[in-house]
Tab-separated table of C-alpha atoms in Angstrom:
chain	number	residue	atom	x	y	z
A	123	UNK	CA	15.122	-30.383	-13.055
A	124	UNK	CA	17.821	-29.398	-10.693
A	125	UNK	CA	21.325	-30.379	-12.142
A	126	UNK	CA	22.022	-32.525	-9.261
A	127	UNK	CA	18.912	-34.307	-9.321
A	128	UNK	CA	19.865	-35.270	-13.067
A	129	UNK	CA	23.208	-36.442	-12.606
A	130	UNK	CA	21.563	-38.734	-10.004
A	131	UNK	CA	19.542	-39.604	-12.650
A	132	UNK	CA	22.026	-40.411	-15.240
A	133	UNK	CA	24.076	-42.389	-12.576
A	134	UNK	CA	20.771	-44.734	-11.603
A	135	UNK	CA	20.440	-44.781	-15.469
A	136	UNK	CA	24.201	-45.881	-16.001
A	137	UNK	CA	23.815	-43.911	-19.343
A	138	UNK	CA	27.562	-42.377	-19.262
A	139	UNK	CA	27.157	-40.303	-22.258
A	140	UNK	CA	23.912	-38.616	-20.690
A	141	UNK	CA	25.946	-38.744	-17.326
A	142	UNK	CA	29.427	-36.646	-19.204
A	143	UNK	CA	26.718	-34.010	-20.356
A	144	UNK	CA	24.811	-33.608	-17.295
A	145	UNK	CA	28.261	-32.925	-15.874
A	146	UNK	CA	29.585	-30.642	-17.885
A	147	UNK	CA	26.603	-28.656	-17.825
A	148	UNK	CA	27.163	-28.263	-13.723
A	149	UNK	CA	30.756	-27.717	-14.620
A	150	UNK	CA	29.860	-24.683	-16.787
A	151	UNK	CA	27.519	-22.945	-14.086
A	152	UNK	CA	24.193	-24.629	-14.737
A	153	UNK	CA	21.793	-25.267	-12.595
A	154	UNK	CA	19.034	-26.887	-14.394
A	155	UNK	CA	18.653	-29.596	-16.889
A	156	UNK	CA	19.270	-28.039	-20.269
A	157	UNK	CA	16.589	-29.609	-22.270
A	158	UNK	CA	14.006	-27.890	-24.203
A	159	UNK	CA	11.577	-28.223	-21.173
A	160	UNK	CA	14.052	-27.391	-18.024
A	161	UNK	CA	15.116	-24.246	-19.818
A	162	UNK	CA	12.192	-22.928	-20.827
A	163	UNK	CA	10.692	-23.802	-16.811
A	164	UNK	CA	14.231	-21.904	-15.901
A	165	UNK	CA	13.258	-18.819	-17.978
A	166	UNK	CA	9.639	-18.685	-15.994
A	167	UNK	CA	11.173	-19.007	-13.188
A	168	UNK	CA	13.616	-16.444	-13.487
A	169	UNK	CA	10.520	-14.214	-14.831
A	170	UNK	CA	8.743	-14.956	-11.833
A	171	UNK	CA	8.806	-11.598	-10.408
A	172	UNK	CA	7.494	-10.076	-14.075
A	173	UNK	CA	4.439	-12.321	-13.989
A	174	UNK	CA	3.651	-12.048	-10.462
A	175	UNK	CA	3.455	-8.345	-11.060
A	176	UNK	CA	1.381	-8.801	-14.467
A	177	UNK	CA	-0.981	-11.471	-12.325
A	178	UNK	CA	-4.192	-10.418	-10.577
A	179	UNK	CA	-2.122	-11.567	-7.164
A	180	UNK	CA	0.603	-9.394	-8.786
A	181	UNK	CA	-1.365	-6.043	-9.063
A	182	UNK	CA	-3.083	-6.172	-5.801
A	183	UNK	CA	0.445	-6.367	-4.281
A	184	UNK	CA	1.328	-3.763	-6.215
A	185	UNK	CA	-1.604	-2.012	-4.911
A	186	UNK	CA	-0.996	-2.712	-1.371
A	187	UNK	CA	2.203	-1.656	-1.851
A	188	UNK	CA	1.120	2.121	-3.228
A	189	UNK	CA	-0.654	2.219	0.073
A	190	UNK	CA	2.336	1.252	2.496
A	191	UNK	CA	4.211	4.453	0.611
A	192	UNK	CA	1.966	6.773	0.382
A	193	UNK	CA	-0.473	6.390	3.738
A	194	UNK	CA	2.682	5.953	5.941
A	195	UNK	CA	3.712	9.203	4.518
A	196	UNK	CA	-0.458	10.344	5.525
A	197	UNK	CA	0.154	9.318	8.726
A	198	UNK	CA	3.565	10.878	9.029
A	199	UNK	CA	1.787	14.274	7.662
A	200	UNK	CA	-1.585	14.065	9.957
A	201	UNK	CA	0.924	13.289	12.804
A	202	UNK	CA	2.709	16.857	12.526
A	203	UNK	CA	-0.412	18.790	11.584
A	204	UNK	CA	-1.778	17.415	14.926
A	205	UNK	CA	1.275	18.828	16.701
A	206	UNK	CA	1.059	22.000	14.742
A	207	UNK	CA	-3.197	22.552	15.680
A	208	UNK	CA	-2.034	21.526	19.342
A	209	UNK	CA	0.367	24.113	19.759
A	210	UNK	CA	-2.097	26.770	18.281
A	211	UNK	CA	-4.392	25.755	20.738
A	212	UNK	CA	-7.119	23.855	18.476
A	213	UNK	CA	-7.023	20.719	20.863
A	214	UNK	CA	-10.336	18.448	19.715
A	215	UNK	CA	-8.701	19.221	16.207
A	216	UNK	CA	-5.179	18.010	17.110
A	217	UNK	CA	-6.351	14.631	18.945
A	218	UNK	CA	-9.024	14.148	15.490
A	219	UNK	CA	-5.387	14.043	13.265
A	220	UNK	CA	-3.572	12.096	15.720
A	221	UNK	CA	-6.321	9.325	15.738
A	222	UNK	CA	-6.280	9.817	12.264
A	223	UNK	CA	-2.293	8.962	12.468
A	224	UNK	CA	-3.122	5.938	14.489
A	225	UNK	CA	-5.569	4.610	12.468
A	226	UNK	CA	-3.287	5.136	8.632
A	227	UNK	CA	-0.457	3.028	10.922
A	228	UNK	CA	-2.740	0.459	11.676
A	229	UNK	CA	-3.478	-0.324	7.712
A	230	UNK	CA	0.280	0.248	6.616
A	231	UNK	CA	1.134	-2.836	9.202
A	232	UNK	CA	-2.001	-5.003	7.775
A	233	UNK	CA	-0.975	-4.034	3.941
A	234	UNK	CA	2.731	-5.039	4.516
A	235	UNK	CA	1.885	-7.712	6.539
A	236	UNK	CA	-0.454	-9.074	3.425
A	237	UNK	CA	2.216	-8.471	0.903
A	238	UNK	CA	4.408	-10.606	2.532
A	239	UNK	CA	1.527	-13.721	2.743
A	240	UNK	CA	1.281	-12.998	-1.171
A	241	UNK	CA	4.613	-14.055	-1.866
A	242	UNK	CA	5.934	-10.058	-2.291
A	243	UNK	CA	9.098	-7.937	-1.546
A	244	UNK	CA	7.940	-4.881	0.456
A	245	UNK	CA	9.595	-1.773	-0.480
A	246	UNK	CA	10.894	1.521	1.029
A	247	UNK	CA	10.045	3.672	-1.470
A	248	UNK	CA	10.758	7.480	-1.775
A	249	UNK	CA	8.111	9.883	-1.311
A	250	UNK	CA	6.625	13.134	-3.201
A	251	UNK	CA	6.830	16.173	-0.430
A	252	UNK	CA	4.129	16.900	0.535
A	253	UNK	CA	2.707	20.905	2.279
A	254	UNK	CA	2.259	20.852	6.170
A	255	UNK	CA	-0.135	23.735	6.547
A	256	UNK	CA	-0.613	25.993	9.611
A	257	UNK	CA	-4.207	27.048	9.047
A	258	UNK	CA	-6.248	24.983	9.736
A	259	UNK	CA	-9.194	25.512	7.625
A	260	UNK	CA	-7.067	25.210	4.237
A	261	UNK	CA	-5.277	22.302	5.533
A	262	UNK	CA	-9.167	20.644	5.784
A	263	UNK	CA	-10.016	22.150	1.636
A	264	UNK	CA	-6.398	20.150	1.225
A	265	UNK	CA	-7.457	17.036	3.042
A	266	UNK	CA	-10.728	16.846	1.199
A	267	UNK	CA	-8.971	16.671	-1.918
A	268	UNK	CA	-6.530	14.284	-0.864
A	269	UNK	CA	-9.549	11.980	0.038
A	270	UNK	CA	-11.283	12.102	-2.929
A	271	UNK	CA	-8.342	11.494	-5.465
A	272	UNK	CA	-7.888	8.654	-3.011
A	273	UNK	CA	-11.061	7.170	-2.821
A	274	UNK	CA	-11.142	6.986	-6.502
A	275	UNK	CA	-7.665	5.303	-7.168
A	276	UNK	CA	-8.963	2.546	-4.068
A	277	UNK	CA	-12.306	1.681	-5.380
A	278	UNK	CA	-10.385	0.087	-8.494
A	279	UNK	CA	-8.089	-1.817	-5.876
A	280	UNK	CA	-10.766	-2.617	-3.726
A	281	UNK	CA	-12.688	-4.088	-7.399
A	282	UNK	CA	-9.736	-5.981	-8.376
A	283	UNK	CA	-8.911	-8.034	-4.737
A	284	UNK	CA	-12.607	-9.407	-5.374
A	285	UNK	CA	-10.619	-12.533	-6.358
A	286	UNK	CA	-8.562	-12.679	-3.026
A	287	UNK	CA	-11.186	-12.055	-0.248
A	288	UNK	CA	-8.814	-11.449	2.556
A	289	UNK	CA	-7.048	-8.496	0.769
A	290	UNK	CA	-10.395	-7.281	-0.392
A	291	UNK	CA	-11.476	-7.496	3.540
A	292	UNK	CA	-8.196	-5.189	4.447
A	293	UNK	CA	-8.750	-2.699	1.496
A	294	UNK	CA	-13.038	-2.714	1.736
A	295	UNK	CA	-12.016	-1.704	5.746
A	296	UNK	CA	-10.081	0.697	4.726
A	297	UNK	CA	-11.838	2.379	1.791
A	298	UNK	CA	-14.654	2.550	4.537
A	299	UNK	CA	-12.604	4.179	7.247
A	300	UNK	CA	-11.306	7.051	4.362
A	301	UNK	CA	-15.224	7.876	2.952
A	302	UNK	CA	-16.239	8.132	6.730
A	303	UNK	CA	-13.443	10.999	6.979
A	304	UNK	CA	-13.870	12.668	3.890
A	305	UNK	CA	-17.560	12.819	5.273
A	306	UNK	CA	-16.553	14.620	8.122
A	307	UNK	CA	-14.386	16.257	6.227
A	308	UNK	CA	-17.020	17.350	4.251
A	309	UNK	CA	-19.108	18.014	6.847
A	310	UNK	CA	-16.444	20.411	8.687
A	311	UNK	CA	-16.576	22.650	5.715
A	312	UNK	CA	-20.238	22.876	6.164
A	313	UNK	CA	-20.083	23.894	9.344
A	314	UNK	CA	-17.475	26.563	8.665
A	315	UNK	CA	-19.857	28.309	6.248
A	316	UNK	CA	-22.724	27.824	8.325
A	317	UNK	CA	-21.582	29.186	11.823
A	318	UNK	CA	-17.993	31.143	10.453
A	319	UNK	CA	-14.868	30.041	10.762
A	320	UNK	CA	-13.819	31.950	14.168
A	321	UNK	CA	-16.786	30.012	15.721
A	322	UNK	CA	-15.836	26.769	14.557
A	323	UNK	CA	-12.641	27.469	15.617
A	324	UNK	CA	-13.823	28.324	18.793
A	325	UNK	CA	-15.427	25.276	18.835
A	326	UNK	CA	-12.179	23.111	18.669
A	327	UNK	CA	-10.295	24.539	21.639
């Protein structure tokens, strides 16, 4: 109970021994009622953050938040490989990485935007460096790995938001829209060691 609310209390009571201590404690800097009960509901409350983040609500945050660090940093990555194929001349390959850009924004804005309905802080949170590549073959062998350590660490995310079907409809989307790419992905290499790589290079001017 608010400290204010129980001096009001005390006062409709006329109990002025229960009205001195409910004062003093709001002279001394509480807040609360300082019963057995109110202190112990203080304590949870002040542990609110610590059992959000231990709570099923509290690791799908957590979850969405790992995404809003690391795909913004994706995007940020796919965004300057794009530039880097475009200036070599590789133009179907460039505008494939700047969708790709376009797309990773798109679920960073959804995942913060969920956080925030879950009752979360949303972070700016550092991130590892990661290699910009100028060849464009490796940077696909790269990309492929990136997807599939990816894809694994989301499945359990996507498992856990069972329980809270609108995040699970944000993360299932986007687990979706990574497999599709690390098929093509996938698929890319194929073609490489089908036809060569200078004709499938050819093949993205």
């Amino acid at each position: 109970m608010p400290i204010d609310k129980l001096i009001a209390k005390a006062e409709s009571l006329g109990n002025e021994a229960f009205l001195a201590h409910a004062k003093e404690v709001k002279a001394n800097g509480g807040k609360y009622c300082d019963c057995p009960a109110c202190t112990l509901a203080a304590q949870i409350i002040e542990m609110e953050s610590v059992i959000l983040s231990n709570s099923a609500t509290g690791k799908i945050a957590c979850g969405l938040q790992e995404i809003v660090t690391q795909l913004s940093q994706q995007a940020d990555g796919h965004l300057i490989q794009s530039r880097i194929f475009a200036a070599q001349g590789l133009t179907k390959f460039a505008e494939k990485y700047s969708e790709h850009a376009t797309e990773e924004r798109g679920y960073v804005v959804k995942c913060i935007d969920r956080i925030i309905d879950l009752g979360g802080d949303v972070k700016l949170e550092d991130k590892k460096c990661a290699p910009v590549c100028k060849d464009a073959v490796e940077f696909l062998k790269y990309d492929l790995q990136v997807s599939r350590d990816g894809l694994k660490w989301l499945a359990e995310i996507v498992k856990l938001a069972l329980c809270d079907l609108t995040s699970f409809g944000i993360l299932s989307d986007y687990y979706k829209d990574e497999e599709e790419d690390m098929y093509w992905i996938e698929q890319q290499l194929g073609l490489i060691e089908l036809i060569g790589r200078e004709r499938w290079l050819a093949k993205q001017i």
